[in-house]
Tab-separated table of C-alpha atoms in Angstrom:
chain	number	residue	atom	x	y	z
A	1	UNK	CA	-42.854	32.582	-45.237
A	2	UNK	CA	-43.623	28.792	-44.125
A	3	UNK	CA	-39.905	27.789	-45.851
A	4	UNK	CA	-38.191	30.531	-43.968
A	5	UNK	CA	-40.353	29.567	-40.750
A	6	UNK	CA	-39.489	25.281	-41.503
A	7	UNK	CA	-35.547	26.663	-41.980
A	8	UNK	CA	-35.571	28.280	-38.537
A	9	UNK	CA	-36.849	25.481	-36.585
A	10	UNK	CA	-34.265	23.253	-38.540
A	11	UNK	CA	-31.270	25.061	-37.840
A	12	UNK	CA	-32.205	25.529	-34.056
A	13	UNK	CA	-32.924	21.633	-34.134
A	14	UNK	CA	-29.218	21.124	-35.688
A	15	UNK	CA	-27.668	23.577	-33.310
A	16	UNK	CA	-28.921	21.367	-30.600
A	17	UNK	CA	-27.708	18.271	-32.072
A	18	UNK	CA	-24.741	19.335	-32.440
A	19	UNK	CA	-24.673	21.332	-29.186
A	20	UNK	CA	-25.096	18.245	-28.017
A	21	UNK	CA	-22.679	15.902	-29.859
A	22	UNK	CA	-20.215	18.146	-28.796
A	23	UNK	CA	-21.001	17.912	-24.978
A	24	UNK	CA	-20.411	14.384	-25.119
A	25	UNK	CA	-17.425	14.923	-26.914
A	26	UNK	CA	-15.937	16.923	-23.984
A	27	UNK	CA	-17.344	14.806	-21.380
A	28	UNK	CA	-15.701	11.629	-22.700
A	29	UNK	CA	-12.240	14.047	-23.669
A	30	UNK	CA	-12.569	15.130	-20.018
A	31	UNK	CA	-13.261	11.149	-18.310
A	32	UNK	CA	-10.230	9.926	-20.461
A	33	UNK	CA	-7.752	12.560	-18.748
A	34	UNK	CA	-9.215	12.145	-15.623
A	35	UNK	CA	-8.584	8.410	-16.028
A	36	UNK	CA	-4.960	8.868	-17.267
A	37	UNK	CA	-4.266	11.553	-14.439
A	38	UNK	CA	-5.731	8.884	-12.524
A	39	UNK	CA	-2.811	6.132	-13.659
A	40	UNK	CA	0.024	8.905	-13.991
A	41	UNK	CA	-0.927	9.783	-9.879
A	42	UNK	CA	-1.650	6.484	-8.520
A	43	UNK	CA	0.687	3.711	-10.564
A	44	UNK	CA	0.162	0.530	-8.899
A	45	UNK	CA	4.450	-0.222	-10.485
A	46	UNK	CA	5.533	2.639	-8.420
A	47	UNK	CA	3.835	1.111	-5.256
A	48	UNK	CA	5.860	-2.282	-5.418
A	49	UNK	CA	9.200	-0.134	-6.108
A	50	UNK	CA	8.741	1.976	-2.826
A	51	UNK	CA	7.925	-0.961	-0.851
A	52	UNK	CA	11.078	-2.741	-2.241
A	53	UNK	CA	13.107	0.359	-1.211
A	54	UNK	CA	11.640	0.190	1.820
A	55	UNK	CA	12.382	-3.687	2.728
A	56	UNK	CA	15.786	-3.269	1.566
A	57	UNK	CA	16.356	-0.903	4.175
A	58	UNK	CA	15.154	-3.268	6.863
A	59	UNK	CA	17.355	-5.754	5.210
A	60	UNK	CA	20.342	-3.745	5.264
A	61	UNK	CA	20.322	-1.004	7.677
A	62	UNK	CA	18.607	-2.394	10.885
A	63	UNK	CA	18.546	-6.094	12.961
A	64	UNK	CA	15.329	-7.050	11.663
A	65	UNK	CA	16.636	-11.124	11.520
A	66	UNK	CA	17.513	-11.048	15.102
A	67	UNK	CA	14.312	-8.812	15.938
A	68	UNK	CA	11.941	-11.859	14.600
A	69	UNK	CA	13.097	-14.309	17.258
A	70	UNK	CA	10.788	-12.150	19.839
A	71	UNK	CA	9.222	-9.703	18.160
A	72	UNK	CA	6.426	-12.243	17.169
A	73	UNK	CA	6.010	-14.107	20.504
A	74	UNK	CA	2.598	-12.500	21.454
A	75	UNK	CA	1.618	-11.619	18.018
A	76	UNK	CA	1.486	-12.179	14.439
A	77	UNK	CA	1.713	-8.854	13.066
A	78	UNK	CA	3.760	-6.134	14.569
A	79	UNK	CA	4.324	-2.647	13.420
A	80	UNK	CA	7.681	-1.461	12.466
A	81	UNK	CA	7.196	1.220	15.485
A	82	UNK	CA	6.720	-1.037	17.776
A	83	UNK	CA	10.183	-2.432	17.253
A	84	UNK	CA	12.128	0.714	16.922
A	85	UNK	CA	14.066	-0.292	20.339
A	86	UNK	CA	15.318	-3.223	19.240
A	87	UNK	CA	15.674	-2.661	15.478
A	88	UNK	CA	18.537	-1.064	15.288
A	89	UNK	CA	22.224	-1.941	16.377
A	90	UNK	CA	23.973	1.321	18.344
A	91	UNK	CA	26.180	1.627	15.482
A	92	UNK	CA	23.050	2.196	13.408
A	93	UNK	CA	21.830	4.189	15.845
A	94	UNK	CA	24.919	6.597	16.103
A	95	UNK	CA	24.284	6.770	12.395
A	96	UNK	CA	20.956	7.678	12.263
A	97	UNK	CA	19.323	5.234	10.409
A	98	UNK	CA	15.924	5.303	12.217
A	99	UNK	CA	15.967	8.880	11.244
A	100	UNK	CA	16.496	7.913	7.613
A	101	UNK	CA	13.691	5.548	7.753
A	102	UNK	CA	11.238	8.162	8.797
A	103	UNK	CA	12.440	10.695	6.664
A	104	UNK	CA	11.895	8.096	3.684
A	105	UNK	CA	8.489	6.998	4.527
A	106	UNK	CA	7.705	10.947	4.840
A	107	UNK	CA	8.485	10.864	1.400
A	108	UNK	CA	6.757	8.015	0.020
A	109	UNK	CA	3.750	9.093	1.979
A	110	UNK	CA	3.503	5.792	3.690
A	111	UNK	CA	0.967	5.939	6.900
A	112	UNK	CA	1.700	2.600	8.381
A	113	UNK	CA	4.569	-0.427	8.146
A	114	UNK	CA	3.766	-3.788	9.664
A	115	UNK	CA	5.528	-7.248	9.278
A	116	UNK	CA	3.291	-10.177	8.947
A	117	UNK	CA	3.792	-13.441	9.923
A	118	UNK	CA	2.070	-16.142	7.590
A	119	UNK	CA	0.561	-17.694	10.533
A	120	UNK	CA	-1.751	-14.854	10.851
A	121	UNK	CA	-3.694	-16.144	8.199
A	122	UNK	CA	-3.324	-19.901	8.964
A	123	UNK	CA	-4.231	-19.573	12.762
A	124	UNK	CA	-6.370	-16.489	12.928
A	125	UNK	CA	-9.608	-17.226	11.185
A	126	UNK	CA	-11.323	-16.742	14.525
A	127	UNK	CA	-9.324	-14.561	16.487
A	128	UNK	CA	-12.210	-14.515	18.847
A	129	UNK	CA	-10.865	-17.449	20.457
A	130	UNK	CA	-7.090	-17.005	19.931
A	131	UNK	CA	-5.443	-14.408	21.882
A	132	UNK	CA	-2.713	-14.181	20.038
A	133	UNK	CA	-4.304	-13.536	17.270
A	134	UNK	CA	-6.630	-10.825	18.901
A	135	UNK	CA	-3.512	-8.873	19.780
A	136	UNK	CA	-2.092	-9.197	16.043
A	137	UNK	CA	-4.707	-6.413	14.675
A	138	UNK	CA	-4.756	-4.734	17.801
A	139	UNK	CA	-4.110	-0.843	16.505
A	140	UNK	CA	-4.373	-2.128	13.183
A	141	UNK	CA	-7.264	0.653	10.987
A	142	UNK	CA	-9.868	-1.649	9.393
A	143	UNK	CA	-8.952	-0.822	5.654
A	144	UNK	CA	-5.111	-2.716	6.672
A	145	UNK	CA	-6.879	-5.629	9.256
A	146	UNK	CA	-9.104	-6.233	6.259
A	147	UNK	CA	-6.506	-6.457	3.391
A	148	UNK	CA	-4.222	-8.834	6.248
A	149	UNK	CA	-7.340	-11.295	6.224
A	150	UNK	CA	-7.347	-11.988	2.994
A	151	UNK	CA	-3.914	-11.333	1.828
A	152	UNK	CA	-2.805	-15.172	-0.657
A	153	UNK	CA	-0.088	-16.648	0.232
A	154	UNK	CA	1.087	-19.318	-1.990
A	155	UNK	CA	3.573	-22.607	-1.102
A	156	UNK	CA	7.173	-21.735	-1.704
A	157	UNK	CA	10.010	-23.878	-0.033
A	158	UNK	CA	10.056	-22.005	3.598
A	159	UNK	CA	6.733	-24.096	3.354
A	160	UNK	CA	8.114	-26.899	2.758
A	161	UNK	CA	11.313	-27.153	5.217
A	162	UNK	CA	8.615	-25.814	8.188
A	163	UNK	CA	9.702	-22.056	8.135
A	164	UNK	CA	6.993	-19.143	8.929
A	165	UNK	CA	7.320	-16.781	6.114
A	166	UNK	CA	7.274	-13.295	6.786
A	167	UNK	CA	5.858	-10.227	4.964
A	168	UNK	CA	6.732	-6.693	4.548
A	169	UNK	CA	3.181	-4.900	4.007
A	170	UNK	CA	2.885	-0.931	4.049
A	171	UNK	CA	-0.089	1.197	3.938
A	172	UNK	CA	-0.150	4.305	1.279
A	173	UNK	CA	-2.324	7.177	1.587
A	174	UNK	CA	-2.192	9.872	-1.247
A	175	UNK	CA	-4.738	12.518	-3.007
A	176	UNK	CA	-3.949	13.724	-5.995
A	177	UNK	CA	-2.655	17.792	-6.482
A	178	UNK	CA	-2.014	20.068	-9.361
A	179	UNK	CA	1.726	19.274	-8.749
A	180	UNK	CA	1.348	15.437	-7.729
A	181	UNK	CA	0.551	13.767	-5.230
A	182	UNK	CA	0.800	14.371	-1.117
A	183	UNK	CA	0.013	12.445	1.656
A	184	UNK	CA	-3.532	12.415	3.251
A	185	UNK	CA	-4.813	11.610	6.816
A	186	UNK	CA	-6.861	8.370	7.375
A	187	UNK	CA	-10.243	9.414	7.357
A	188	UNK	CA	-9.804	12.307	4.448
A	189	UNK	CA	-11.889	12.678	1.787
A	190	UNK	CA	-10.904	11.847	-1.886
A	191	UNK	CA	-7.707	9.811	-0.526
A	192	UNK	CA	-6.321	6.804	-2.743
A	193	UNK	CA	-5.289	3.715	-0.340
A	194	UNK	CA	-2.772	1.111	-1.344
A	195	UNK	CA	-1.507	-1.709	0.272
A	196	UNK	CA	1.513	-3.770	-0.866
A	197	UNK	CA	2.811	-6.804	-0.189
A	198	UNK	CA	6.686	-7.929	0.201
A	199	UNK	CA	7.915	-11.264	1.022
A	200	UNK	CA	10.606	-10.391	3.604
A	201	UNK	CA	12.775	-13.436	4.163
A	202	UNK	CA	13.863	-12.985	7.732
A	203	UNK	CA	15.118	-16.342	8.855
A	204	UNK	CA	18.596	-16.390	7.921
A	205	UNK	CA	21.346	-13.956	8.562
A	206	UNK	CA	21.501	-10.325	6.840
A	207	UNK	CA	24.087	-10.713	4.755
A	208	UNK	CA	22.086	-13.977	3.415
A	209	UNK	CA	18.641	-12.297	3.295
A	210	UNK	CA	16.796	-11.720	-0.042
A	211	UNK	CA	13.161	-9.676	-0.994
A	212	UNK	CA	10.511	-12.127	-3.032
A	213	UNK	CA	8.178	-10.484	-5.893
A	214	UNK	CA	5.152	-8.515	-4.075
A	215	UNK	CA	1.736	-7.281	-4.925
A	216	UNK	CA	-0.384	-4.244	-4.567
A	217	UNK	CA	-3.903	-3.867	-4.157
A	218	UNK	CA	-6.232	-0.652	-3.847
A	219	UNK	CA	-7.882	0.028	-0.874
A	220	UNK	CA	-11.247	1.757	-0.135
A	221	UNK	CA	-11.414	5.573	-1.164
């Protein structure tokens, strides 16, 4: 009677064990597909790619190298809204490229475009006492004012022959769905933030402009 009492209690105790083994089994199976669903939603690659597309467009399809001789007079960051008068040529116009533009940041769920002027970092460490500077993140949500502050900008030769440089930097917002991804408001829960950066070389003519290498960086969730 005590053996068949002593092989109870040791089969229950095995059960557990393994009851247990197998729970965190499944909870590591279950972490490692989050984490992949995690990189298949949110690939830092595709990022770069959309903001290429994106300053390509300026490049090609609007007057953004004539806009930069005012459009930074008051300011060293100005949203891509904010030059929508004066960014496109009436030909462009006529062919509805500011259309196209909003139709293709609707679809790479970008929430906000801004062109950056490297002097925002060089002159705006205390934009308390620079108005200029104070208008630059005027509008500007804290997530993108925050990643502008501390964006690195290395020497290259616009540097060198006394050029501003200027920077193509977009805001994504996305949450992941059974299907994909969509778009999510600022201040929604579970919402993935990226910000990319895009050397936009604006001081020369259009048909002599060219896009540097960029970077992305994850924003707060």
């Amino acid at each position: 009677m005590k053996k068949k009492g002593f092989v109870f209690i040791e089969t229950i105790i095995t059960i557990v064990f393994l009851a247990a083994a197998l729970l965190v089994l499944y909870s590591s199976y279950r972490n490692a597909i989050t984490e992949e669903k995690s990189k298949v939603y949110y690939d830092d690659i595709s990022y770069l790619y959309r903001n290429y597309y994106l300053a390509d467009f300026l490049i090609n399809k609007t007057e953004i190298s004539k806009v930069k001789e005012t459009a930074f007079q008051e300011k060293y960051v100005v949203k891509i809204e904010e030059l929508e008068n004066n960014l496109y040529s009436e030909y462009q116009k006529n062919a509805e490229y500011p259309a196209e533009l909003e139709t293709i940041k609707k679809e790479f769920n970008v929430s906000e475009m801004v062109i950056v002027s490297e002097e925002v970092i060089s002159k705006c460490y205390n934009a308390e006492e620079n108005s200029k500077c104070e208008k630059s993140y005027e509008g500007l949500n804290d997530g993108l004012t925050r990643y502008i502050e501390t964006m690195n900008l290395e020497e290259d030769e616009d540097e060198k022959e006394g050029r501003n440089r200027y920077y193509l930097v977009s805001e994504y917002r996305e949450r992941a769905t059974e299907d994909g991804v969509e778009a999510c408001k600022e201040n929604e829960e579970k919402c993935q933030v990226f910000y990319v950066t895009l050397k936009l070389d604006i001081n020369k003519a259009n048909t002599e402009t060219s896009l540097g290498i960029g970077e992305t960086c994850q924003g707060q969730i």
